[in-house]
mmCIF file of C-alpha atoms in Angstrom:
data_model
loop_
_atom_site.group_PDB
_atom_site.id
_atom_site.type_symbol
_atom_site.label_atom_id
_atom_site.label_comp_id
_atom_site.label_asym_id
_atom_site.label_seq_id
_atom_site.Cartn_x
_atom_site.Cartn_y
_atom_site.Cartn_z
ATOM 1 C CA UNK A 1 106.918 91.793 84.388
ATOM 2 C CA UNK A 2 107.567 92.816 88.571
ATOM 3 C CA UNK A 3 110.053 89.924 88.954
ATOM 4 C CA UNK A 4 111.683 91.399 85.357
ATOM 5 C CA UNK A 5 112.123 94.433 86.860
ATOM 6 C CA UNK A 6 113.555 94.061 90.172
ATOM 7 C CA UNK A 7 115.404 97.307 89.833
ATOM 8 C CA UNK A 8 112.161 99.290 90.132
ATOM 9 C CA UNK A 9 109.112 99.656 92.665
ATOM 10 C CA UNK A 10 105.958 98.772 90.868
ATOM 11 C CA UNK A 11 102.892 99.902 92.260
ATOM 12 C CA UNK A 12 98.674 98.233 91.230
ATOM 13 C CA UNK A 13 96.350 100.492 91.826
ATOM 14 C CA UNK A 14 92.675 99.446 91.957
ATOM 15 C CA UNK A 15 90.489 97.058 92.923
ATOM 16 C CA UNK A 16 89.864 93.775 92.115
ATOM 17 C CA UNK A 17 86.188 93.104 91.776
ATOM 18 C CA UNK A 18 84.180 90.857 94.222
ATOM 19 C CA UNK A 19 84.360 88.069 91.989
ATOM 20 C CA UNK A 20 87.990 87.887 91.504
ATOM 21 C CA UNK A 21 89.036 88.686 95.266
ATOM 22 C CA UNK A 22 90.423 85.479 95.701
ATOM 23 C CA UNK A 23 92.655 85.663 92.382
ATOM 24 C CA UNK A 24 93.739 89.086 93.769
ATOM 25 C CA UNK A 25 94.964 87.721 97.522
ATOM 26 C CA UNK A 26 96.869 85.006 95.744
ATOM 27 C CA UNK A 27 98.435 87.780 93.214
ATOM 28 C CA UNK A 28 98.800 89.492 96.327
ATOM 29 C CA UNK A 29 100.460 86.714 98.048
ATOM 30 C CA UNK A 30 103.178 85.771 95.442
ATOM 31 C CA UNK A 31 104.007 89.323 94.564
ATOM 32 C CA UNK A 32 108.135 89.879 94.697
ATOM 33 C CA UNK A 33 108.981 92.563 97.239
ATOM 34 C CA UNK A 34 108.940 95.352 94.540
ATOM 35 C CA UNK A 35 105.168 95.528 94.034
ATOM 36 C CA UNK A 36 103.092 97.494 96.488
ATOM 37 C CA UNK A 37 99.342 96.933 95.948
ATOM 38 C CA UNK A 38 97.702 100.392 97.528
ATOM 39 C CA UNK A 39 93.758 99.871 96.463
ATOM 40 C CA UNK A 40 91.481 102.394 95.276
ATOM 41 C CA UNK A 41 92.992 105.942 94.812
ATOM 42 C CA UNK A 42 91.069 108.541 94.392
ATOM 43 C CA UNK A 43 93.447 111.028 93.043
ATOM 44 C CA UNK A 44 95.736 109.642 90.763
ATOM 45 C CA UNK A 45 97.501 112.600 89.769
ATOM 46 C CA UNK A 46 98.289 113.943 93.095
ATOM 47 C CA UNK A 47 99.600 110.167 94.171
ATOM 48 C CA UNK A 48 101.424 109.840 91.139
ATOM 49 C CA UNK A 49 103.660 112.900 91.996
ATOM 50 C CA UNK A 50 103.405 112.176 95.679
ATOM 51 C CA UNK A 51 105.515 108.569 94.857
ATOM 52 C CA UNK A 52 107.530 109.932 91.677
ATOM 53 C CA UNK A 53 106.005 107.646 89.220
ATOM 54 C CA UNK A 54 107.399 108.382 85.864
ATOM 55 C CA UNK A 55 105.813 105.377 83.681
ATOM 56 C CA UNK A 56 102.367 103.912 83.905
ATOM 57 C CA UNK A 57 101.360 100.694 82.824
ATOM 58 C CA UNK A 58 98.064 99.723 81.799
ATOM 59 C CA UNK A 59 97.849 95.760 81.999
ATOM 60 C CA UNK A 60 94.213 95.306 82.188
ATOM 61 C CA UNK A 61 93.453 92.066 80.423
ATOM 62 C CA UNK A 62 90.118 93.013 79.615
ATOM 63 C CA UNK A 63 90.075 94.935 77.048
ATOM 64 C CA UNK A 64 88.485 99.071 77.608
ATOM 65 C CA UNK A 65 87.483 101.574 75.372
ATOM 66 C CA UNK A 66 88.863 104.130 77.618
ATOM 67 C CA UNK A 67 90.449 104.545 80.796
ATOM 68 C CA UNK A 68 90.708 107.543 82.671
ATOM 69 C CA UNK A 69 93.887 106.453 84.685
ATOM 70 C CA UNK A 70 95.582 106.269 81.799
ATOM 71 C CA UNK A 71 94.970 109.978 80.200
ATOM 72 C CA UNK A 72 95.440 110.853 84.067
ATOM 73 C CA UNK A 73 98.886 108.935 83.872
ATOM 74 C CA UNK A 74 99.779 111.118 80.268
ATOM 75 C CA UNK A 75 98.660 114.499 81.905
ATOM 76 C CA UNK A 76 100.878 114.007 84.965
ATOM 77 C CA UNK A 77 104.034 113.676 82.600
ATOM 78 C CA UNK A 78 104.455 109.860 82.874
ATOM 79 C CA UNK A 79 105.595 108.265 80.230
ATOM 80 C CA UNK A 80 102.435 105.619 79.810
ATOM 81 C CA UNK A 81 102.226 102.104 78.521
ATOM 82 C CA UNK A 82 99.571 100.063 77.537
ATOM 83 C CA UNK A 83 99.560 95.787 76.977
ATOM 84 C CA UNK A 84 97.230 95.396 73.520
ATOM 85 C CA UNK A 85 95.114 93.430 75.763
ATOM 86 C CA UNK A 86 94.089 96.499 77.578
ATOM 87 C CA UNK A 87 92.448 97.919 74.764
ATOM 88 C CA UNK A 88 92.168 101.621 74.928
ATOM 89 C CA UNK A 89 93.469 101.814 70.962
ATOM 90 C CA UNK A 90 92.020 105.157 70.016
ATOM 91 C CA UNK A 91 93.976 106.351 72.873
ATOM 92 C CA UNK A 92 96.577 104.918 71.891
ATOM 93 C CA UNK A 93 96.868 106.334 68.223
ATOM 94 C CA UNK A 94 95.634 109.680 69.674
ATOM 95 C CA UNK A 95 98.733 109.640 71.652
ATOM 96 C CA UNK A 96 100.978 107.409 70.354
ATOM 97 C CA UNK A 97 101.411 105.378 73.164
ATOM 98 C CA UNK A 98 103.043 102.238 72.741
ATOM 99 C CA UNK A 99 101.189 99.051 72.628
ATOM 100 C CA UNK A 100 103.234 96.186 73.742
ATOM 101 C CA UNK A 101 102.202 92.218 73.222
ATOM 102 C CA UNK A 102 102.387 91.306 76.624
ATOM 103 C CA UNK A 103 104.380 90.798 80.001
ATOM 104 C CA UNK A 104 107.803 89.893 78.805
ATOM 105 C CA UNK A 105 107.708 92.594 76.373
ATOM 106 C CA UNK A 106 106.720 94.921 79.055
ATOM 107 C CA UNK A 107 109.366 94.068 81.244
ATOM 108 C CA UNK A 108 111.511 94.939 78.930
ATOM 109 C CA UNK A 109 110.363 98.351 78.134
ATOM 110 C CA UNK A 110 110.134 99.187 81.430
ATOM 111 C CA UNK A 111 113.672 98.127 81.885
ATOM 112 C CA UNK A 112 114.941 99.957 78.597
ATOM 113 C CA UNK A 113 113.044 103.152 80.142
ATOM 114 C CA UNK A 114 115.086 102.751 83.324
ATOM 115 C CA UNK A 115 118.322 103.007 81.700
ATOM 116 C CA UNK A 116 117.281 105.364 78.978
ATOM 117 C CA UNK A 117 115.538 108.072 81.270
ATOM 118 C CA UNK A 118 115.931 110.347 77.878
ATOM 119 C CA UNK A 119 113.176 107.576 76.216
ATOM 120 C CA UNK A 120 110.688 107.688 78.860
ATOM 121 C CA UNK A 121 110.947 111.575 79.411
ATOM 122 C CA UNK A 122 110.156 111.979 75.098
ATOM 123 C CA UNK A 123 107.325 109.591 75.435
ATOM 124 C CA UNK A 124 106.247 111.572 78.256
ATOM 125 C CA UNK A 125 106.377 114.654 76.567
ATOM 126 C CA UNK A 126 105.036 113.828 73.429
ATOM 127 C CA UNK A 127 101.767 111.832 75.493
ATOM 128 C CA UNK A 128 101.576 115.510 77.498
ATOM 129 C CA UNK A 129 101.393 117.522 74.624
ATOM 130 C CA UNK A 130 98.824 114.996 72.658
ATOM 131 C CA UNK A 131 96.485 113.947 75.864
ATOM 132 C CA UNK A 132 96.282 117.981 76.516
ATOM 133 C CA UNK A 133 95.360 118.913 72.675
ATOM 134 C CA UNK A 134 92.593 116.180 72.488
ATOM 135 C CA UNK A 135 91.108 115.745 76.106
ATOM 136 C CA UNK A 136 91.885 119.017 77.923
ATOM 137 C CA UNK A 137 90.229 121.646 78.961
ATOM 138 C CA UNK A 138 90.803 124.026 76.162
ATOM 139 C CA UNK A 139 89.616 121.982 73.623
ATOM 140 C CA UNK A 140 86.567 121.463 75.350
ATOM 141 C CA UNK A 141 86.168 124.864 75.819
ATOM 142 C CA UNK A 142 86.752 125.342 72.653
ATOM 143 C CA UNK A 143 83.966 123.201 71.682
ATOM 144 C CA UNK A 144 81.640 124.209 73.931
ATOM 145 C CA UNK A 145 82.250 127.692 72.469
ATOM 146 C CA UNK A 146 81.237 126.189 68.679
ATOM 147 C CA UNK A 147 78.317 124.648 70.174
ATOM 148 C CA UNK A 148 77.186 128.134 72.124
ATOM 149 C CA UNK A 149 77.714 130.076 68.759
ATOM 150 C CA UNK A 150 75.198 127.442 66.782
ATOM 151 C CA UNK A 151 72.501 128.184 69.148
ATOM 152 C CA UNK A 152 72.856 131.415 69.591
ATOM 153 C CA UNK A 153 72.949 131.654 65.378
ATOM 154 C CA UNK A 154 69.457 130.167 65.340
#
């Protein structure tokens, strides 16, 4: 997808585990100049707005049944993507994220999301709005208020 979209800077965040290191440095190695691989981060939101990132991509090929990164991606207003190999499907419908097949169809979401800044910023604010109502704070307050009252009923 990186050498598909040449007109953007693509960033990996993570690591690649011990077992996989050498897969990584030759990923690392072959990488076109528009892919920056910065490691571990430990706060995701506060990078994302340091760099400007307005779409996340979530590539993993092994599949998850949730990923903080990416509900960290939604709540900082990025418009976020997800291959179906990633996974992460409840997520997905709770936020209708889109689910793409793989890299080339990736590549050319990102790109249409480049053009179309319009697309990305609805995704983006529909992914907000959804990731906030089922996995923020006041709905876990909310809950935890339910849960108080049933105790203190008994």
């Amino acid at each position: 997808a990186a050498r598909l979209a040449q007109g953007t800077e693509l960033f990996v965040i993570g690591e690649a585990p011990a077992e996989h290191e050498a897969w990584a440095a030759a990923l690392r190695a072959g990488a076109p100049a528009n892919v920056r691989f910065v490691g571990a981060v430990d706060d995701v939101p506060e990078f994302l707005a340091r760099e400007g990132v307005k779409v996340v991509a979530m590539t993993s090929r092994r599949a998850e049944s949730f990923s903080l990164a990416a509900v960290e991606g939604m709540a900082s207003s990025c418009a976020t993507l997800f291959l179906e190999s990633a996974g992460m499907q409840a997520v997905c419908e709770v936020t209708q994220a889109p689910r793409l097949a793989g890299a080339p169809e990736l590549a050319v979401e990102l790109e249409r999301l480049r053009v179309d800044r319009g697309a990305g910023l609805a995704i983006a604010t529909l992914q907000y709005a959804r990731v906030h109502e089922h996995y923020g704070p006041s709905r876990f307050a909310h809950e935890m208020r339910a849960v108080m009252q049933g105790v203190t009923a008994r």
